[in-house]
Tab-separated table of C-alpha atoms and ligand atoms in Angstrom:
chain	number	residue	atom	x	y	z
A	1	MET	CA	144.941	118.007	124.240
A	2	THR	CA	145.632	121.640	123.443
A	3	ASP	CA	145.089	123.243	120.050
A	4	SER	CA	148.494	124.813	119.707
A	5	ASN	CA	150.485	121.550	119.817
A	6	LYS	CA	153.562	123.738	119.789
A	7	HIS	CA	156.097	120.987	120.438
A	8	ALA	CA	154.777	118.814	117.622
A	9	SER	CA	157.523	119.169	115.034
A	10	SER	CA	160.296	118.238	117.506
A	11	ARG	CA	158.663	114.860	118.252
A	12	ASP	CA	159.459	111.469	116.769
A	13	PRO	CA	157.503	110.555	113.567
A	14	GLN	CA	155.937	107.597	115.420
A	15	THR	CA	154.422	109.936	117.996
A	16	ARG	CA	153.337	112.268	115.226
A	17	ILE	CA	151.552	109.408	113.456
A	18	VAL	CA	149.684	108.456	116.633
A	19	GLN	CA	148.974	112.071	117.543
A	20	PRO	CA	149.069	113.799	114.170
A	21	ASP	CA	149.303	117.460	113.481
A	22	ASP	CA	147.119	117.209	110.348
A	23	ARG	CA	146.356	120.360	108.436
A	24	ILE	CA	143.362	119.458	106.264
A	25	THR	CA	141.465	122.301	104.643
A	26	PRO	CA	138.015	122.408	106.265
A	27	GLY	CA	134.790	122.867	104.300
A	28	PHE	CA	134.596	119.762	102.097
A	29	GLU	CA	130.840	119.498	101.534
A	30	SER	CA	129.470	116.376	99.857
A	31	PHE	CA	126.133	114.530	99.849
A	32	ALA	CA	127.644	111.539	101.607
A	33	VAL	CA	127.213	111.322	105.360
A	34	PRO	CA	130.743	111.002	106.741
A	35	VAL	CA	131.657	107.655	108.268
A	36	VAL	CA	132.761	108.673	111.733
A	37	ARG	CA	134.280	105.784	113.638
A	38	GLY	CA	135.182	105.774	117.279
A	39	SER	CA	135.051	103.917	120.548
A	40	THR	CA	136.708	106.597	122.682
A	41	VAL	CA	135.061	109.974	122.554
A	42	VAL	CA	137.513	112.632	123.653
A	43	PHE	CA	136.313	115.191	126.197
A	44	PRO	CA	137.736	118.712	126.012
A	45	ASN	CA	138.459	118.747	129.754
A	46	LEU	CA	137.694	116.907	132.990
A	47	LYS	CA	134.675	119.035	133.817
A	48	ALA	CA	132.999	118.040	130.558
A	49	MET	CA	133.725	114.384	131.314
A	50	ARG	CA	132.387	114.658	134.895
A	51	ASP	CA	129.261	116.581	133.799
A	52	MET	CA	128.406	113.967	131.188
A	53	VAL	CA	125.021	112.262	131.582
A	54	TRP	CA	124.840	108.833	129.919
A	55	SER	CA	121.324	109.392	128.626
A	56	ASP	CA	121.925	112.857	127.157
A	57	ASP	CA	121.962	112.618	123.361
A	58	SER	CA	122.888	116.274	122.987
A	59	LYS	CA	126.466	115.342	123.950
A	60	TRP	CA	128.767	112.637	122.606
A	61	ARG	CA	129.685	110.046	125.202
A	62	TYR	CA	131.015	106.763	123.847
A	63	GLY	CA	131.099	105.125	120.425
A	64	LEU	CA	128.803	102.286	121.450
A	65	HIS	CA	125.976	104.703	122.174
A	66	GLY	CA	126.100	106.582	118.915
A	67	THR	CA	128.313	108.341	116.401
A	68	PRO	CA	127.437	111.215	114.067
A	69	THR	CA	126.871	108.585	111.343
A	70	THR	CA	124.598	106.309	113.350
A	71	MET	CA	122.685	109.239	114.850
A	72	THR	CA	122.071	110.620	111.361
A	73	LEU	CA	120.589	107.297	110.289
A	74	ALA	CA	118.436	107.117	113.430
A	75	GLN	CA	117.036	110.582	112.772
A	76	ARG	CA	116.170	109.760	109.155
A	77	LEU	CA	114.400	106.553	110.186
A	78	ALA	CA	112.301	108.535	112.640
A	79	VAL	CA	111.380	110.904	109.799
A	80	ILE	CA	110.158	108.037	107.584
A	81	GLU	CA	107.714	106.745	110.195
A	82	GLY	CA	106.758	110.077	111.726
A	83	GLY	CA	108.431	109.214	115.026
A	84	ASP	CA	110.481	111.477	117.264
A	85	TYR	CA	113.148	109.087	118.549
A	86	ALA	CA	114.967	106.159	117.011
A	87	LEU	CA	117.520	103.742	118.364
A	88	LEU	CA	119.677	101.404	116.280
A	89	GLN	CA	120.453	97.794	117.132
A	90	PRO	CA	122.764	95.337	115.365
A	91	SER	CA	119.889	93.292	113.885
A	92	GLY	CA	116.126	93.319	113.662
A	93	LEU	CA	116.045	90.579	116.262
A	94	ALA	CA	118.245	92.683	118.554
A	95	ALA	CA	115.661	95.480	118.212
A	96	ILE	CA	112.938	93.007	119.253
A	97	SER	CA	115.117	91.868	122.148
A	98	ASN	CA	115.710	95.507	123.129
A	99	VAL	CA	111.939	95.973	123.450
A	100	TYR	CA	111.697	92.989	125.789
A	101	PHE	CA	114.668	93.913	127.949
A	102	GLY	CA	113.652	97.567	128.028
A	103	LEU	CA	110.060	96.988	129.055
A	104	VAL	CA	109.391	93.680	130.769
A	105	LYS	CA	110.124	92.352	134.212
A	106	LEU	CA	109.670	89.102	136.086
A	107	GLY	CA	105.948	88.340	136.293
A	108	TYR	CA	104.825	90.640	133.505
A	109	HIS	CA	102.394	89.318	130.926
A	110	VAL	CA	102.957	89.809	127.196
A	111	LEU	CA	100.546	89.212	124.303
A	112	ILE	CA	101.965	88.121	120.943
A	113	PRO	CA	100.188	87.399	117.652
A	114	ASP	CA	100.299	83.755	116.651
A	115	ASN	CA	101.753	84.623	113.226
A	116	VAL	CA	104.628	86.622	114.720
A	117	TYR	CA	108.119	86.598	113.209
A	118	GLY	CA	109.491	83.197	114.331
A	119	PRO	CA	112.572	84.365	116.268
A	120	ASN	CA	110.372	86.804	118.249
A	121	ARG	CA	108.322	83.783	119.359
A	122	ASP	CA	111.470	81.895	120.238
A	123	HIS	CA	112.745	84.905	122.218
A	124	ALA	CA	109.467	85.172	124.138
A	125	ASP	CA	109.435	81.435	124.841
A	126	TRP	CA	112.977	81.739	126.200
A	127	LEU	CA	111.997	84.624	128.491
A	128	ALA	CA	108.961	82.617	129.622
A	129	ALA	CA	110.980	79.477	130.326
A	130	ASP	CA	114.011	81.042	132.013
A	131	PHE	CA	113.073	84.570	133.149
A	132	GLY	CA	109.529	84.344	134.508
A	133	LEU	CA	107.677	86.188	131.751
A	134	GLU	CA	104.038	85.226	131.141
A	135	VAL	CA	103.393	84.869	127.420
A	136	THR	CA	100.081	84.396	125.628
A	137	TYR	CA	99.784	84.006	121.862
A	138	TYR	CA	96.650	85.368	120.270
A	139	ASP	CA	94.830	84.911	116.983
A	140	PRO	CA	96.202	87.684	114.744
A	141	MET	CA	92.634	88.446	113.575
A	142	ILE	CA	91.375	88.921	117.134
A	143	GLY	CA	90.795	92.681	116.806
A	144	ALA	CA	88.939	94.221	119.761
A	145	GLY	CA	88.554	90.704	121.193
A	146	ILE	CA	92.042	91.079	122.619
A	147	ALA	CA	90.413	92.795	125.608
A	148	ALA	CA	89.370	89.356	126.885
A	149	LEU	CA	93.006	88.243	127.090
A	150	LEU	CA	94.240	91.156	129.180
A	151	ARG	CA	95.404	90.450	132.707
A	152	PRO	CA	96.239	92.928	135.485
A	153	ASN	CA	99.937	92.278	134.771
A	154	THR	CA	99.711	92.640	130.958
A	155	LYS	CA	102.332	95.240	130.082
A	156	LEU	CA	103.265	94.674	126.458
A	157	VAL	CA	101.243	93.794	123.370
A	158	TRP	CA	103.080	92.907	120.177
A	159	LEU	CA	101.515	93.453	116.779
A	160	GLU	CA	102.658	92.513	113.307
A	161	ALA	CA	100.679	93.549	110.239
A	162	PRO	CA	100.866	91.643	108.052
A	163	GLY	CA	102.581	88.583	109.472
A	164	SER	CA	105.572	88.002	107.266
A	165	VAL	CA	104.739	84.393	106.285
A	166	THR	CA	100.955	84.014	106.453
A	167	MET	CA	100.199	87.691	105.714
A	168	GLU	CA	97.159	88.269	107.972
A	169	VAL	CA	96.675	92.010	108.267
A	170	GLN	CA	95.712	92.917	111.812
A	171	ASP	CA	93.078	95.471	112.780
A	172	VAL	CA	95.724	97.588	114.474
A	173	PRO	CA	93.456	100.500	115.518
A	174	ALA	CA	90.966	98.081	117.125
A	175	ILE	CA	93.682	96.308	119.101
A	176	VAL	CA	95.266	99.571	120.194
A	177	ALA	CA	91.887	100.974	121.264
A	178	ALA	CA	91.089	97.809	123.251
A	179	VAL	CA	94.278	97.992	125.331
A	180	ARG	CA	94.577	101.777	125.693
A	181	GLY	CA	94.515	103.414	129.106
A	182	ARG	CA	95.773	100.388	131.051
A	183	GLY	CA	99.470	101.152	131.159
A	184	ILE	CA	100.148	98.687	128.341
A	185	VAL	CA	102.797	99.414	125.714
A	186	THR	CA	102.017	98.408	122.123
A	187	ALA	CA	104.932	97.484	119.854
A	188	ILE	CA	104.586	96.593	116.187
A	189	ASP	CA	107.066	94.759	114.002
A	190	ASN	CA	106.639	97.057	110.998
A	191	THR	CA	109.375	95.534	108.836
A	192	TYR	CA	106.936	94.422	106.136
A	193	SER	CA	105.942	97.983	105.257
A	194	ALA	CA	109.448	99.414	105.770
A	195	GLY	CA	107.688	102.251	107.589
A	196	LEU	CA	106.610	103.546	104.182
A	197	ALA	CA	103.216	101.972	103.636
A	198	PHE	CA	101.969	101.691	107.209
A	199	LYS	CA	102.388	104.465	109.781
A	200	PRO	CA	101.996	102.915	113.243
A	201	PHE	CA	101.992	106.163	115.216
A	202	GLU	CA	98.987	107.442	113.273
A	203	HIS	CA	97.139	104.412	114.647
A	204	GLY	CA	98.237	104.934	118.232
A	205	VAL	CA	100.984	102.290	118.407
A	206	ASP	CA	103.768	103.192	120.856
A	207	ILE	CA	106.844	101.538	119.325
A	208	SER	CA	107.698	100.563	115.765
A	209	VAL	CA	110.375	97.943	115.207
A	210	GLN	CA	112.221	97.699	111.910
A	211	ALA	CA	114.606	95.083	110.564
A	212	LEU	CA	116.759	97.477	108.540
A	213	THR	CA	118.339	94.299	107.196
A	214	LYS	CA	115.461	94.230	104.705
A	215	TYR	CA	114.362	97.162	102.520
A	216	GLN	CA	116.398	99.860	104.280
A	217	SER	CA	119.607	98.027	103.469
A	218	GLY	CA	118.282	96.798	100.144
A	219	GLY	CA	121.520	94.985	99.413
A	220	SER	CA	121.259	91.735	101.411
A	221	ASP	CA	124.591	92.715	102.918
A	222	ILE	CA	123.812	94.440	106.231
A	223	LEU	CA	122.221	93.344	109.489
A	224	MET	CA	120.634	96.118	111.512
A	225	GLY	CA	117.467	96.993	113.394
A	226	ALA	CA	115.737	99.992	114.892
A	227	THR	CA	113.144	100.930	117.475
A	228	ILE	CA	111.217	104.120	116.751
A	229	THR	CA	108.799	105.952	119.013
A	230	ARG	CA	107.167	109.287	119.745
A	231	ASP	CA	107.356	108.689	123.475
A	232	GLU	CA	110.458	110.085	125.142
A	233	GLU	CA	110.086	107.971	128.281
A	234	LEU	CA	109.821	104.764	126.257
A	235	HIS	CA	112.803	105.788	124.182
A	236	LYS	CA	114.824	106.345	127.363
A	237	LYS	CA	113.847	102.952	128.732
A	238	LEU	CA	114.900	101.281	125.492
A	239	LYS	CA	118.117	103.267	125.422
A	240	ARG	CA	119.027	102.330	129.002
A	241	ALA	CA	118.434	98.653	128.215
A	242	ARG	CA	120.495	98.886	125.054
A	243	MET	CA	123.359	100.466	126.965
A	244	ARG	CA	123.262	97.698	129.556
A	245	LEU	CA	123.089	95.004	126.903
A	246	GLY	CA	126.144	96.596	125.323
A	247	VAL	CA	124.824	96.639	121.782
A	248	GLY	CA	125.457	99.271	119.156
A	249	VAL	CA	126.042	99.450	115.419
A	250	SER	CA	129.055	100.314	113.321
A	251	SER	CA	129.230	103.569	111.414
A	252	ASP	CA	130.376	101.691	108.325
A	253	ASP	CA	127.181	99.634	108.305
A	254	ALA	CA	125.062	102.688	109.079
A	255	SER	CA	126.614	104.573	106.164
A	256	LEU	CA	125.594	101.796	103.770
A	257	VAL	CA	122.007	101.981	104.973
A	258	LEU	CA	122.138	105.784	104.646
A	259	ARG	CA	123.235	105.300	101.043
A	260	SER	CA	120.264	103.038	100.279
A	261	LEU	CA	117.611	105.056	102.089
A	262	PRO	CA	116.833	107.665	99.398
A	263	SER	CA	115.991	104.933	96.862
A	264	MET	CA	113.950	102.819	99.286
A	265	LYS	CA	110.541	104.222	98.329
A	266	LEU	CA	111.217	103.678	94.610
A	267	ARG	CA	112.470	100.165	95.248
A	268	TYR	CA	109.475	99.385	97.456
A	269	GLU	CA	107.115	100.557	94.718
A	270	ALA	CA	108.935	98.488	92.102
A	271	HIS	CA	108.820	95.364	94.311
A	272	ASP	CA	105.145	96.075	94.981
A	273	ARG	CA	104.183	96.379	91.310
A	274	ALA	CA	106.000	93.208	90.311
A	275	ALA	CA	104.808	91.180	93.316
A	276	LEU	CA	101.163	92.149	92.908
A	277	ALA	CA	101.215	91.313	89.197
A	278	LEU	CA	102.763	87.907	89.906
A	279	ALA	CA	100.348	87.244	92.767
A	280	GLN	CA	97.381	88.065	90.509
A	281	TRP	CA	98.721	85.763	87.823
A	282	LEU	CA	99.266	82.973	90.374
A	283	LYS	CA	95.643	83.355	91.447
A	284	THR	CA	94.620	82.267	87.940
A	285	ARG	CA	96.697	79.080	88.158
A	286	LEU	CA	94.932	75.803	88.939
A	287	GLU	CA	97.925	74.601	90.976
A	288	VAL	CA	97.312	77.381	93.517
A	289	ALA	CA	94.544	77.186	96.128
A	290	VAL	CA	94.988	80.542	97.849
A	291	VAL	CA	97.062	83.647	97.262
A	292	LEU	CA	97.981	85.411	100.494
A	293	HIS	CA	98.803	88.922	99.376
A	294	PRO	CA	97.344	91.770	101.456
A	295	ALA	CA	96.035	93.548	98.346
A	296	ILE	CA	94.128	90.439	97.198
A	297	ALA	CA	90.766	89.623	98.774
A	298	ASP	CA	91.768	86.024	99.773
A	299	CYS	CA	94.097	87.454	102.401
A	300	PRO	CA	92.707	87.646	105.950
A	301	GLY	CA	92.550	91.309	106.915
A	302	HIS	CA	92.479	92.482	103.297
A	303	ALA	CA	89.909	95.147	104.309
A	304	PHE	CA	92.261	96.476	107.007
A	305	TYR	CA	95.037	96.636	104.429
A	306	GLU	CA	92.779	98.659	102.120
A	307	ARG	CA	91.852	100.950	104.987
A	308	ASP	CA	95.227	101.442	106.694
A	309	PHE	CA	98.027	100.935	104.155
A	310	LYS	CA	99.012	103.784	101.880
A	311	GLY	CA	101.763	102.889	99.465
A	312	GLY	CA	101.590	99.234	98.619
A	313	ALA	CA	102.670	95.907	100.067
A	314	GLY	CA	106.218	95.585	98.766
A	315	GLY	CA	107.656	92.346	97.456
A	316	LEU	CA	106.560	89.696	99.943
A	317	PHE	CA	103.563	87.373	99.581
A	318	SER	CA	102.666	83.711	99.942
A	319	ILE	CA	100.631	81.131	98.118
A	320	VAL	CA	99.081	77.903	99.328
A	321	PHE	CA	99.313	75.146	96.786
A	322	ASP	CA	96.380	72.899	96.066
A	323	ARG	CA	96.390	70.043	98.552
A	324	ARG	CA	96.766	67.404	95.851
A	325	TYR	CA	100.473	68.328	95.800
A	326	SER	CA	102.598	66.644	98.437
A	327	ALA	CA	105.214	68.429	100.512
A	328	ALA	CA	107.850	66.586	98.472
A	329	GLN	CA	106.387	67.959	95.231
A	330	ILE	CA	106.419	71.487	96.646
A	331	ASP	CA	110.048	71.013	97.697
A	332	ALA	CA	110.789	69.894	94.131
A	333	PHE	CA	109.024	73.003	92.810
A	334	VAL	CA	111.097	75.332	95.014
A	335	GLU	CA	114.302	73.562	94.017
A	336	ALA	CA	113.364	73.696	90.330
A	337	LEU	CA	113.168	77.494	90.436
A	338	GLU	CA	116.254	79.023	88.882
A	339	LEU	CA	115.757	82.721	89.568
A	340	PHE	CA	114.355	82.318	93.092
A	341	SER	CA	116.986	81.442	95.679
A	342	ILE	CA	116.428	79.543	98.909
A	343	GLY	CA	117.434	81.694	101.855
A	344	TRP	CA	116.305	83.845	104.784
A	345	SER	CA	115.958	87.579	104.816
A	346	TRP	CA	114.405	89.574	102.009
A	347	GLY	CA	114.454	93.231	100.940
A	348	GLY	CA	117.330	93.005	98.471
A	349	SER	CA	117.350	92.795	94.702
A	350	HIS	CA	117.238	88.968	94.481
A	351	SER	CA	114.034	86.960	94.471
A	352	LEU	CA	113.557	84.240	97.067
A	353	ALA	CA	111.207	81.311	97.691
A	354	MET	CA	110.657	79.286	100.865
A	355	PRO	CA	108.212	76.469	101.708
A	356	TYR	CA	106.548	76.442	105.152
A	357	THR	CA	104.458	73.968	107.104
A	358	ILE	CA	102.234	76.390	108.975
A	359	ARG	CA	100.301	74.072	111.306
A	360	SER	CA	103.423	73.307	113.320
A	361	MET	CA	104.104	77.042	113.753
A	362	ARG	CA	100.777	77.861	115.464
A	363	THR	CA	99.616	77.440	119.026
A	364	ALA	CA	96.689	79.846	119.397
A	365	SER	CA	94.862	79.919	116.088
A	366	ALA	CA	93.722	77.372	113.565
A	367	TRP	CA	95.368	77.324	110.166
A	368	PRO	CA	92.574	76.569	107.685
A	369	HIS	CA	94.622	75.308	104.739
A	370	ASP	CA	95.844	71.789	104.019
A	371	GLY	CA	98.268	72.627	101.234
A	372	VAL	CA	101.899	73.634	101.626
A	373	LEU	CA	102.608	77.373	101.764
A	374	VAL	CA	105.393	78.899	99.709
A	375	ARG	CA	106.498	82.410	100.486
A	376	PHE	CA	107.869	84.447	97.611
A	377	TYR	CA	109.971	87.543	97.808
A	378	ILE	CA	109.981	89.363	94.474
A	379	GLY	CA	113.273	91.108	93.802
A	380	LEU	CA	114.218	93.468	91.003
A	381	GLU	CA	114.577	90.978	88.145
A	382	GLU	CA	112.380	91.431	85.069
A	383	ASP	CA	108.796	90.303	85.839
A	384	ALA	CA	108.365	88.186	82.708
A	385	ASP	CA	111.457	86.137	83.536
A	386	LEU	CA	110.221	85.447	87.061
A	387	ARG	CA	106.827	84.333	85.782
A	388	ALA	CA	108.404	82.044	83.187
A	389	ASP	CA	110.642	80.594	85.889
A	390	ILE	CA	107.663	79.775	88.132
A	391	GLU	CA	105.784	78.257	85.196
A	392	ALA	CA	108.729	76.099	84.214
A	393	ALA	CA	109.296	74.940	87.809
A	394	MET	CA	105.619	73.974	88.147
A	395	SER	CA	105.736	71.952	84.929
A	396	GLU	CA	108.894	70.217	86.067
A	397	ALA	CA	107.799	69.459	89.635
A	398	PHE	CA	104.146	68.610	88.999
A	399	ALA	CA	104.525	66.686	85.722
B	1	PLP	C1	114.033	89.739	109.164
B	1	PLP	C2	113.000	90.134	110.127
B	1	PLP	C3	113.333	90.461	111.447
B	1	PLP	C4	114.733	90.324	111.998
B	1	PLP	O1	115.717	90.954	111.304
B	1	PLP	P1	117.253	90.458	111.410
B	1	PLP	O2	117.999	91.694	111.108
B	1	PLP	O3	117.417	89.363	110.423
B	1	PLP	O4	117.463	90.006	112.826
B	1	PLP	C5	112.323	90.848	112.279
B	1	PLP	N1	111.049	90.898	111.865
B	1	PLP	C6	110.680	90.591	110.617
B	1	PLP	C7	109.243	90.669	110.218
B	1	PLP	C8	111.640	90.192	109.712
B	1	PLP	O5	111.278	89.854	108.473
């Protein structure tokens, strides 16, 4: 408790291990952000403990609410998106959940795009079924037409541009303009762009949600999420909810994301180049009916992508196979791929492929295509090998 520790050397070694009298030379400066672990945060005296305010980030309070490592990561994430406040959660889904529990109450109405990240839909359906939330799904291409869906109790509008399976790019500014001035919070799941290519706050969105599990981690080895905002009151609401939910992140995990962050833009650009080239090649293939890549004109909202995205689309896109191929043939194609693995969560160095039946995922908008959709995530393998792998899998499955 005191600096002098004058009785230290007369104590038992066991006590001195628990309460050490370390003499480490200060001033070790490296580029690594130190991993600072801790549940207990020690107060210098009782007054400091009693004066502590749980919401005051200028003072350390308890490990769950932030450590120097996690706070460093939060600040850097805010920098990427041009936000002022960021909060970390233990997964992208936990960040989505934090938005709900921070902002909605019994009887509130929430609007959600029909192509939303699946577990967000499941979360909303759970809150609707068991907690009295009113939920309406809307056509992701609705634009200013969203005004017609607003109710007096509408308090939260989710956006996602593009949707991470069907890739519709929303007219974010039109939606934001249509709901502005009514006490409605807009929250975007901005995972697709990693906060690099699309800047939600420049388009008036209130909260950006990131699954750091994806590009920010880059290693397919971390689960983490973040909420970012420019609005201090919203940040405080989210922070209070997070505290009550009892969720935080470990400094070890945060340090791994901090390590990946400087290379994220270069990785994103590399994924983008390779994915776009593959998507353009797939568009020339007779097996493929539609290529859903935001930078390709087939993609709904392509014009909004051209207008609003600066910095590419990253590694994720989908194709719809010609309808002459059965679902079983598409399954055989995906399983015949050798370099593309079957699995959730993208953003790492390994390529992935996943078939989807979209019609069963929609409730508010028609899906115009008959063929099976396959979503590709293009990792960091050599492009020519990936293309040859797709070609070989098509020959094998469609022979
Ligand atoms: C992966 C993902 C999430 C959730 O992230 P987890 O960390 O896996 O919970 C949320 N939104 C989108 C668009 C995602 O791709």
